[in-house]
Tab-separated table of C-alpha atoms and ligand atoms in Angstrom:
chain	number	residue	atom	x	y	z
P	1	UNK	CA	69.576	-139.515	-9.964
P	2	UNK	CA	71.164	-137.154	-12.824
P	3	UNK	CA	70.113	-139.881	-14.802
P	4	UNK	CA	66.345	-140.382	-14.306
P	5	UNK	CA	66.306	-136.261	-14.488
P	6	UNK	CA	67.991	-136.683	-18.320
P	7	UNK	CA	65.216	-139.201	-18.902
P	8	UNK	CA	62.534	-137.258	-17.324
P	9	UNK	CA	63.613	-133.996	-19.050
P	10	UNK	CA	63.808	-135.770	-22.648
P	11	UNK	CA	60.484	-137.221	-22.181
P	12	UNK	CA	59.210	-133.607	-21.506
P	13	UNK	CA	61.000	-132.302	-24.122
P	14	UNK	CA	59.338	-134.764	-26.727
P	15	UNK	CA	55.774	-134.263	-25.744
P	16	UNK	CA	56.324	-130.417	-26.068
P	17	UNK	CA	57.870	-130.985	-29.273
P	18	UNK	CA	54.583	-133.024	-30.172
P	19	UNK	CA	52.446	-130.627	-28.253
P	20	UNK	CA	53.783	-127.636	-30.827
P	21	UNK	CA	53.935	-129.928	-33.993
P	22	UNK	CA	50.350	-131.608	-33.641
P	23	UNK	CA	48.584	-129.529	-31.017
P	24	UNK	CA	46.399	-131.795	-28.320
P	25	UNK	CA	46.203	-134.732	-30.642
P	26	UNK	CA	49.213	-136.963	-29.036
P	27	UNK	CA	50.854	-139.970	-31.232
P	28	UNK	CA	51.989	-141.855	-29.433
P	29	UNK	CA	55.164	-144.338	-30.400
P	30	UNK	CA	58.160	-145.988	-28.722
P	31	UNK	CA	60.793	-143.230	-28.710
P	32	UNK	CA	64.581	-144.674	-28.380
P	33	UNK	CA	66.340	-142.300	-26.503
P	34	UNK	CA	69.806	-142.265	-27.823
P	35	UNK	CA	72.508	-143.380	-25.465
P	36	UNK	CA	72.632	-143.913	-21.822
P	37	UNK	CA	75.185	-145.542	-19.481
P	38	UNK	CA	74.813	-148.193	-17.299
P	39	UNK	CA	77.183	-149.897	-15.219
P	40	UNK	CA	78.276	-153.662	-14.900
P	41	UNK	CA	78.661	-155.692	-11.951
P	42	UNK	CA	82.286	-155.850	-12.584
P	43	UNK	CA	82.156	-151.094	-13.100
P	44	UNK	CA	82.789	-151.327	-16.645
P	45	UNK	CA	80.655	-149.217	-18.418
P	46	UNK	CA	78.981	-150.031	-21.549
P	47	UNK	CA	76.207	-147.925	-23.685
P	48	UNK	CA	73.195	-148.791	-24.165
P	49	UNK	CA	69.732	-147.971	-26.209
P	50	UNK	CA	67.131	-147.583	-23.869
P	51	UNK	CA	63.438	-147.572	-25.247
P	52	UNK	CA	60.556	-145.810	-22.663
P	53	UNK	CA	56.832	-145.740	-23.804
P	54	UNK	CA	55.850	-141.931	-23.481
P	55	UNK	CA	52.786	-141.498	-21.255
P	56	UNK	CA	49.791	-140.513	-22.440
P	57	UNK	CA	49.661	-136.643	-21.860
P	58	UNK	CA	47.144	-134.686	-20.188
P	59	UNK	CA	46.512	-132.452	-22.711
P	60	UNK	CA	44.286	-134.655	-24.626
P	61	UNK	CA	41.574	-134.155	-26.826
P	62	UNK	CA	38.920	-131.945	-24.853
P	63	UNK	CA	35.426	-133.032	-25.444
P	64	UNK	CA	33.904	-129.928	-26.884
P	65	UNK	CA	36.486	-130.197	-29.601
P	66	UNK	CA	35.341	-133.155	-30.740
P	67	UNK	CA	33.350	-132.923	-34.063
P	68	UNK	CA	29.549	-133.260	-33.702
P	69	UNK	CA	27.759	-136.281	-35.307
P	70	UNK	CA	24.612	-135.814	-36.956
P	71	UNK	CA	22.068	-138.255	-36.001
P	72	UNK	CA	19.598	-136.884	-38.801
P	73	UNK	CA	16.544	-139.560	-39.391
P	74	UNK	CA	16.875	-140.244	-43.330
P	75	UNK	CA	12.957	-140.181	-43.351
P	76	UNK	CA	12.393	-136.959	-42.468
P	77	UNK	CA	10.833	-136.056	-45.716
P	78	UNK	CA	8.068	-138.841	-44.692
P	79	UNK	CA	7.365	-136.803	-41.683
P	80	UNK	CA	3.196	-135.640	-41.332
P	81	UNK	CA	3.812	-133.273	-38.110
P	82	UNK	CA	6.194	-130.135	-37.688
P	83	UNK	CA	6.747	-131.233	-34.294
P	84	UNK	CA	7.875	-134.530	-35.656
P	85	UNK	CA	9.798	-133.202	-38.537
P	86	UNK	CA	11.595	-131.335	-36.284
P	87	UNK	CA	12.291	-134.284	-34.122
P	88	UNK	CA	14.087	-136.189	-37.024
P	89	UNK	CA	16.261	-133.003	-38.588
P	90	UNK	CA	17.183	-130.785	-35.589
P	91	UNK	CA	20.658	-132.895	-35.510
P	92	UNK	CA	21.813	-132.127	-38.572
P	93	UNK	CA	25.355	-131.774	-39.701
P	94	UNK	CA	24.633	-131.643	-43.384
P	95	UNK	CA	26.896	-128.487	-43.820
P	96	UNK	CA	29.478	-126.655	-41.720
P	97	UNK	CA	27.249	-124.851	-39.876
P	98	UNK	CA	26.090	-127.707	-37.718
P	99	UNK	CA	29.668	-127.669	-35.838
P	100	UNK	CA	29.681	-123.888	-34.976
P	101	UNK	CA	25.591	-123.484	-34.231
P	102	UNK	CA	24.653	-123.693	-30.898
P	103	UNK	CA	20.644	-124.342	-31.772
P	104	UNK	CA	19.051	-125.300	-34.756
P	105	UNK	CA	16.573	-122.459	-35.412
P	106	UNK	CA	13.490	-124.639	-36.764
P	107	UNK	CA	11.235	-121.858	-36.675
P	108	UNK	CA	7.797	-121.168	-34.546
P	109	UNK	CA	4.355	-119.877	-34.385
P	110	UNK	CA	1.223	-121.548	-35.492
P	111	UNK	CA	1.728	-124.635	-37.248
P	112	UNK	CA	-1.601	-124.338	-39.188
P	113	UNK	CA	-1.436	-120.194	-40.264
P	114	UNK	CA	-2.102	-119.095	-43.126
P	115	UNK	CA	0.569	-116.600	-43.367
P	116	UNK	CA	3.719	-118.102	-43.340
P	117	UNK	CA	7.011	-115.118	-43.126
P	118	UNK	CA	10.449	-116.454	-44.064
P	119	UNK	CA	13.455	-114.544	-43.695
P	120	UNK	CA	17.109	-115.639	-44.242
P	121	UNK	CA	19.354	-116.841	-41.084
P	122	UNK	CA	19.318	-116.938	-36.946
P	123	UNK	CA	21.507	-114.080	-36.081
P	124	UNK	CA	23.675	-114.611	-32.724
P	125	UNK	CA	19.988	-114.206	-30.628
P	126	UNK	CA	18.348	-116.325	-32.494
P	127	UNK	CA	21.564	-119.191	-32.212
P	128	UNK	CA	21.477	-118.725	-28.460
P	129	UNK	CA	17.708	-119.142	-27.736
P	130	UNK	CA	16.369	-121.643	-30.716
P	131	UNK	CA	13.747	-119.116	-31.883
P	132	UNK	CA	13.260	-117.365	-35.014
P	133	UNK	CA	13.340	-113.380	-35.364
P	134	UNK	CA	14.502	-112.858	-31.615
P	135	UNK	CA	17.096	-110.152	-31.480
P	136	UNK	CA	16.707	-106.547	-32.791
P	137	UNK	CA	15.431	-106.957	-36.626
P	138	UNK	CA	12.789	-109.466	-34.547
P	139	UNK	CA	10.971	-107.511	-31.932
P	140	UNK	CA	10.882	-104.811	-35.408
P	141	UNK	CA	9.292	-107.729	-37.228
P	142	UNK	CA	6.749	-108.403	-34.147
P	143	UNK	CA	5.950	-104.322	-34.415
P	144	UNK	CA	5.300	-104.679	-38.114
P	145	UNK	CA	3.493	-108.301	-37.175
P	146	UNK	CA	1.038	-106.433	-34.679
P	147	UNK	CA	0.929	-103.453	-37.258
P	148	UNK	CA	-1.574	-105.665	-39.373
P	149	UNK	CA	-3.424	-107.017	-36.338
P	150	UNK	CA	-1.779	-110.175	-35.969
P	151	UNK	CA	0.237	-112.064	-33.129
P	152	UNK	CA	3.055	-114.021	-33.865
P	153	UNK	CA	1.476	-116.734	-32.637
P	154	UNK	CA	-1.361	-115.987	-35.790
P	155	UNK	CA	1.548	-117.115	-38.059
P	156	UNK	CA	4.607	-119.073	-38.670
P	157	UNK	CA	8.320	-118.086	-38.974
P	158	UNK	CA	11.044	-119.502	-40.327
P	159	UNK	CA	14.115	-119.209	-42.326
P	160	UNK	CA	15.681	-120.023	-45.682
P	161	UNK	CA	18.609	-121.740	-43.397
P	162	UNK	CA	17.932	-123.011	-39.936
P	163	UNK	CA	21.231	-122.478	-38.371
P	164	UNK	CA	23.195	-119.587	-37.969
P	165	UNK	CA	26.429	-118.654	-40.516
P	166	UNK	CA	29.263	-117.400	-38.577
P	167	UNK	CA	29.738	-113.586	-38.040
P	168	UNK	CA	26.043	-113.264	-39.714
P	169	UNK	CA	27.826	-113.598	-43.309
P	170	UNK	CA	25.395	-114.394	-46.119
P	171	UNK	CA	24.838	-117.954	-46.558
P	172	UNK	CA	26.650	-119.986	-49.112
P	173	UNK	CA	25.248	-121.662	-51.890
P	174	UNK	CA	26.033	-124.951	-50.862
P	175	UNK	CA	24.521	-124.479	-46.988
P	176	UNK	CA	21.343	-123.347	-48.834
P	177	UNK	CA	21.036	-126.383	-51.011
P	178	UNK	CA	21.259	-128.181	-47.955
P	179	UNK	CA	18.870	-126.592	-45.954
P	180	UNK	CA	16.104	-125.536	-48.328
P	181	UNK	CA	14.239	-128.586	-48.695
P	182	UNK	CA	13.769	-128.913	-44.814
P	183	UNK	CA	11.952	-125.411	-45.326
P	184	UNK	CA	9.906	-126.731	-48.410
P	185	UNK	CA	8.542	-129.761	-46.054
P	186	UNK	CA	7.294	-127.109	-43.648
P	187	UNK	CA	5.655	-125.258	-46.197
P	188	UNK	CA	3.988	-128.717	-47.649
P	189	UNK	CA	2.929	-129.206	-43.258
P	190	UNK	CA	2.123	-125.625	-42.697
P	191	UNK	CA	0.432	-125.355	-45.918
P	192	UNK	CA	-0.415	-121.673	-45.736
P	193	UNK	CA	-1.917	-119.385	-48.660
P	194	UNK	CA	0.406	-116.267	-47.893
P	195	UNK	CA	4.237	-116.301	-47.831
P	196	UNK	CA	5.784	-112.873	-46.853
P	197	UNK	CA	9.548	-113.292	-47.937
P	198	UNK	CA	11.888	-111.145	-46.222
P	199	UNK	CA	14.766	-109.576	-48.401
P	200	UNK	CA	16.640	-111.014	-51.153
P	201	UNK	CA	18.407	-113.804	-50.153
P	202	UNK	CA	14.555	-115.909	-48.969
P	203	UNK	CA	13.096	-114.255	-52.323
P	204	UNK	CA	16.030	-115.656	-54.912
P	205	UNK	CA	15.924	-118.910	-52.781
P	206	UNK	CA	12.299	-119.378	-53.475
P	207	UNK	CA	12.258	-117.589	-56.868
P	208	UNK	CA	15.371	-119.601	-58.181
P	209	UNK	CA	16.427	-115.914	-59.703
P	210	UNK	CA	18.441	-113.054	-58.624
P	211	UNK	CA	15.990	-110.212	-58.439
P	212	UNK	CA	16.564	-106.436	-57.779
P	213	UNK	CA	14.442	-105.545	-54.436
P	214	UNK	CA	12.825	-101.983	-55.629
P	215	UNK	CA	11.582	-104.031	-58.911
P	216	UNK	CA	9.676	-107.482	-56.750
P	217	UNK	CA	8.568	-105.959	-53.904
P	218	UNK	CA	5.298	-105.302	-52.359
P	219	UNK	CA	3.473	-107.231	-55.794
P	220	UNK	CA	1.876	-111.143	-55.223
P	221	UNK	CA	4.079	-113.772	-57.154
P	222	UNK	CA	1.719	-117.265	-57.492
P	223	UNK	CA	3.958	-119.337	-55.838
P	224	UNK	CA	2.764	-122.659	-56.106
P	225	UNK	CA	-1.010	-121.829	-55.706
P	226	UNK	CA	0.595	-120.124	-53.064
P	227	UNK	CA	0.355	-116.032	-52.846
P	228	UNK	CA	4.130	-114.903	-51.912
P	229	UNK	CA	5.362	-111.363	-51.327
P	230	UNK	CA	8.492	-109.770	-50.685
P	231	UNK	CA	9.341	-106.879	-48.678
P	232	UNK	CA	12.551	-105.334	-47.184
P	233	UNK	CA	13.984	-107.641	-44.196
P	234	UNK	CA	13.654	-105.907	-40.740
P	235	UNK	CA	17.398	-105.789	-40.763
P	236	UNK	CA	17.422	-103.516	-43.887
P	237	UNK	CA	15.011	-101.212	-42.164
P	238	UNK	CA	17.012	-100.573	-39.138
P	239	UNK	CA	19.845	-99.372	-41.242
P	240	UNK	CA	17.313	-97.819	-43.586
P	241	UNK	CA	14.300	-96.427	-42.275
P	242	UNK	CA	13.281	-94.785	-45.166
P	243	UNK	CA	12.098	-97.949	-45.986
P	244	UNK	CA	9.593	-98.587	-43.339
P	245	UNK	CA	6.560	-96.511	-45.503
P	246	UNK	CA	6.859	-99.371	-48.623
P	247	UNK	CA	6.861	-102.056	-46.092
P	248	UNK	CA	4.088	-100.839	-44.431
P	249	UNK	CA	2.316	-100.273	-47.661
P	250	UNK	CA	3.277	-103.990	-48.608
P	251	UNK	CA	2.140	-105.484	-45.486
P	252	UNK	CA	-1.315	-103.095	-45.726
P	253	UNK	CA	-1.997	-104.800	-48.735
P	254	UNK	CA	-0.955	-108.632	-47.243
P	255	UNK	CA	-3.121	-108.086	-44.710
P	256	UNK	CA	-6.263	-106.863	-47.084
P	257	UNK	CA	-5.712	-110.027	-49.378
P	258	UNK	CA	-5.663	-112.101	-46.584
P	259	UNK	CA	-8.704	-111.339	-45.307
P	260	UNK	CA	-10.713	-111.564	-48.419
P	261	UNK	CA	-9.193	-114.893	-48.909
P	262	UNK	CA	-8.757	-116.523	-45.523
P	263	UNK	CA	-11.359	-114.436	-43.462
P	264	UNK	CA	-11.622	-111.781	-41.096
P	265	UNK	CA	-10.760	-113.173	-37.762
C	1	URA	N1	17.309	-112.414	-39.436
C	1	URA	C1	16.728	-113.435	-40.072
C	1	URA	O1	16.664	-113.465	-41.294
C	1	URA	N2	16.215	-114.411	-39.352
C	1	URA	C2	16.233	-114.423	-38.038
C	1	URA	O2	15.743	-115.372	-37.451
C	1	URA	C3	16.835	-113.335	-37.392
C	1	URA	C4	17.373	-112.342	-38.103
C-alpha cells in the first residue's frame, strides 16, 4: 500500500514539476522512477527499475488558447462586391491582431456613397459589436454626420485597420501594411468622389507622408481623381473641444462641394 502511495505521489510530483516548467502543454515520456523493492517468492528482496507511462493530465490545452487559423481566400483582391470581399478577408490572421480581435471591423453604410469617411482603428466598442465608429468618438461622428444633413447610412465608414490594436495603442507599421490594401479594394468597390480622413494616422496612411494636422486640414487633396479631406478624429475632439468650430467649418465646406459635384439630394 505505502508503495503504490510512493508511486502515486511521484507521479504527482512530476506532472506538477511539468505543470510549472511548461505550463498546460504536457510532454509526455516514459519516466523511470528510480528504485523500488519487490519481493521474491523465496522473501529475498531485490531492486528494481520500474518504468510507468504518466497519464495524460487534465490540464490540457484549453480550446480558446489555441491559435486562430486564418482561412483568408487568396482572391480577395478579384472580389466585385463588398459583401463578397468581406466574405473572403473577414478571417484574417495576417498580423497579430487577428488572435486578440474579437470581430473584424469591415466597415458599414452605403456601399455605393459618395462620401466615403475613414478613420484609424475599432476601439473596444467597435471589437465587441463588428461596426465601425460605435462607442463614444462614434455617436460624436454620427452628430457631426447629421450636422451636414446626412445619415450614416448616406455614406460609408471604415478604417485604415479593420481590427482592433490592443489597449487602443496606435497601430504598427507592419499591421498597417497588412491591412491597407483591403481598405484600397473598398475604395476601388465603393468608388466614391469624397474621402473625409479622420486624424493623422488615416491621412499619412493615404498620403504616404507624415503631415502636421493644423497645416492639411480642412483643404481638398486630389486623391486619385478622388477629392480627400482631413479633419480632427472625433476622438481628438472629445479631449479637445476647441476643435469642434474647424471641423465644423471643414465638414461645411465637404458638404457644399459635394453637392455641386454629386447633387443635392
Ligand atoms: N476610432 C476609429 O478610428 N475608428 C473606430 O471605428 C472607432 C474609433
Amino acid at each position: 500500500m505505502s508503495e503504490n502511495n510512493d508511486l502515486l505521489n511521484k507521479i504527482i510530483s512530476n506532472l506538477e514539476y511539468q505543470k510549472q516548467v511548461f505550463g498546460d502543454n504536457y510532454y509526455s515520456e516514459k519516466v523511470e522512477i528510480p528504485i523500488r523493492e519487490i519481493s521474491t517468492e523465496n522473501s529475498e528482496k531485490i531492486e528494481e527499475p520500474v518504468e510507468v507511462e504518466v497519464p495524460v493530465p487534465a490540464f490540457s490545452i484549453q480550446e480558446e488558447e489555441m491559435p486562430k487559423k486564418s482561412t483568408i481566400d487568396t482572391d480577395w483582391k478579384n472580389s466585385k462586391e463588398l459583401n463578397v470581399l468581406y466574405d473572403k478577408i473577414h478571417n484574417c490572421l495576417e498580423c497579430e491582431l487577428g488572435q486578440t480581435r474579437n470581430e473584424f471591423v469591415f466597415g458599414s453604410g452605403n456601399p455605393n456613397a459618395d462620401l466615403l469617411i475613414i478613420g484609424e482603428a475599432p476601439g473596444a466598442d467597435e471589437d465587441k459589436q463588428g461596426l465601425p465608429f460605435v462607442g463614444r468618438a462614434g455617436q460624436l461622428l454620427t452628430k457631426i454626420i447629421e450636422a451636414i444633413n446626412f445619415t450614416r447610412d448616406d455614406v460609408y465608414i471604415a478604417n485604415i485597420i479593420k481590427c482592433r490594436p490592443p489597449n487602443n495603442r496606435r497601430p504598427k507599421t507592419d499591421e498597417v501594411e497588412k491591412c491597407e490594401p483591403y481598405l484600397q479594394k473598398q475604395i476601388e468597390l465603393i468608388d466614391p468622389k469624397f474621402i473625409l480622413a479622420l486624424g493623422k494616422t488615416a491621412i499619412d496612411t493615404l498620403l504616404k507622408k507624415d503631415h502636421t494636422m493644423r497645416d492639411i486640414r480642412g483643404e481638398f487633396i486630389d486623391y486619385n481623381g478622388r477629392k480627400l479631406m482631413v479633419t480632427y478624429h472625433p476622438a481628438a475632439l472629445l479631449r479637445n473641444p476647441n476643435w469642434k468650430r474647424p471641423v465644423w467649418e471643414d465638414v461645411k465646406k465637404l458638404r457644399a462641394a459635394y453637392d455641386e459635384i454629386v447633387g443635392k439630394e
